[in-house]
Coordinates of C-alpha atoms in Angstrom, one line a residue:
M15 CA 47.2 -46.5 -105.3
K16 CA 44.1 -45.5 -107.1
N17 CA 41.7 -48.2 -106.0
I18 CA 40.4 -47.9 -102.5
A19 CA 37.4 -49.6 -100.7
L20 CA 34.9 -47.2 -99.2
S21 CA 32.1 -47.8 -96.8
K22 CA 28.5 -47.2 -98.0
D23 CA 28.4 -44.1 -95.7
A24 CA 31.6 -42.7 -97.2
E25 CA 30.3 -43.3 -100.8
R26 CA 27.1 -41.5 -99.9
F27 CA 29.0 -38.6 -98.3
I28 CA 31.2 -38.2 -101.4
R29 CA 28.2 -38.4 -103.7
K30 CA 26.5 -35.7 -101.6
Q31 CA 29.5 -33.4 -101.8
I32 CA 29.7 -33.8 -105.6
E33 CA 25.9 -33.2 -105.9
S34 CA 26.2 -30.0 -103.8
G35 CA 28.5 -28.6 -106.5
R36 CA 31.3 -28.1 -104.0
F37 CA 33.5 -30.7 -105.7
E38 CA 33.6 -32.0 -109.2
N39 CA 34.6 -35.6 -108.5
A40 CA 35.5 -38.1 -105.8
D41 CA 39.2 -37.4 -106.1
E42 CA 38.6 -33.7 -105.0
V43 CA 36.5 -34.8 -102.0
I44 CA 39.1 -37.3 -100.9
D45 CA 42.0 -34.8 -101.4
A46 CA 40.1 -32.1 -99.4
G47 CA 39.6 -34.7 -96.6
L48 CA 43.3 -35.7 -96.6
Q49 CA 44.4 -32.0 -96.5
M50 CA 42.1 -31.4 -93.5
L51 CA 43.5 -34.4 -91.8
A52 CA 47.1 -33.3 -92.5
S53 CA 46.4 -29.8 -91.2
N54 CA 44.9 -31.2 -88.0
E55 CA 47.8 -33.6 -87.5
Q56 CA 50.6 -31.0 -88.1
P57 CA 50.2 -29.1 -84.8
L58 CA 50.2 -32.4 -82.8
E59 CA 53.3 -33.6 -84.6
E60 CA 55.0 -30.3 -83.9
W61 CA 54.1 -30.4 -80.2
L62 CA 55.3 -33.9 -79.9
R63 CA 58.6 -33.0 -81.6
N64 CA 59.1 -29.8 -79.7
E65 CA 57.7 -30.3 -76.2
I66 CA 57.9 -33.9 -75.3
P67 CA 61.7 -34.4 -75.3
G68 CA 62.3 -31.4 -73.0
R69 CA 59.5 -32.5 -70.7
Y70 CA 60.8 -36.0 -70.6
D71 CA 64.3 -34.7 -69.7
E72 CA 62.8 -32.6 -66.9
L73 CA 61.0 -35.6 -65.5
I74 CA 64.1 -37.9 -65.7
E75 CA 66.3 -35.2 -64.1
G76 CA 63.8 -34.8 -61.2
R77 CA 62.9 -31.2 -62.2
A78 CA 59.3 -32.1 -62.8
E79 CA 56.8 -34.5 -61.3
G80 CA 54.6 -36.9 -63.1
V81 CA 50.9 -37.0 -62.9
S82 CA 48.9 -40.1 -62.1
I83 CA 46.8 -41.5 -64.9
D84 CA 43.6 -40.8 -62.8
D85 CA 44.6 -37.2 -62.4
A86 CA 45.4 -36.8 -66.1
F87 CA 42.1 -38.2 -67.2
S88 CA 40.3 -36.1 -64.6
R89 CA 41.9 -33.0 -66.0
L90 CA 41.1 -34.0 -69.6
E91 CA 37.5 -34.6 -68.7
D92 CA 37.3 -31.2 -67.0
R93 CA 38.8 -29.5 -70.1
H94 CA 36.4 -31.4 -72.3
R95 CA 33.4 -30.4 -70.2
A96 CA 34.6 -26.7 -70.3
R97 CA 35.0 -26.8 -74.1
L98 CA 31.5 -28.3 -74.5
A99 CA 30.0 -25.7 -72.3
A100 CA 31.8 -22.9 -74.2
E101 CA 30.5 -24.4 -77.5
A102 CA 27.0 -24.6 -76.2
K103 CA 27.1 -21.0 -75.0
S104 CA 28.4 -19.9 -78.3
A105 CA 25.7 -21.8 -80.2
D106 CA 23.0 -20.2 -77.9
E107 CA 24.4 -16.7 -78.5
G108 CA 24.3 -17.3 -82.2
R109 CA 20.5 -18.0 -82.2

């Protein structure tokens, strides 16, 4: 599976990484990207494997209540806003 089609943006990015001296070739850039993707996916997969079955059982057995989709999205938006605010504050403090 050596041949892959890349967008022009991806090709430019890879070229830029090689030119910076950080990587010697496209294979190294792609390997690093895949390693990063795998490391980001692993915690989610572990959470899904470890948390969801127990939570589902609690819900089915009546030991927990579900949350409406509107409430879930509202909570996610609140968390996202809080994270953005924290990142902005951190960036301001770093200046």
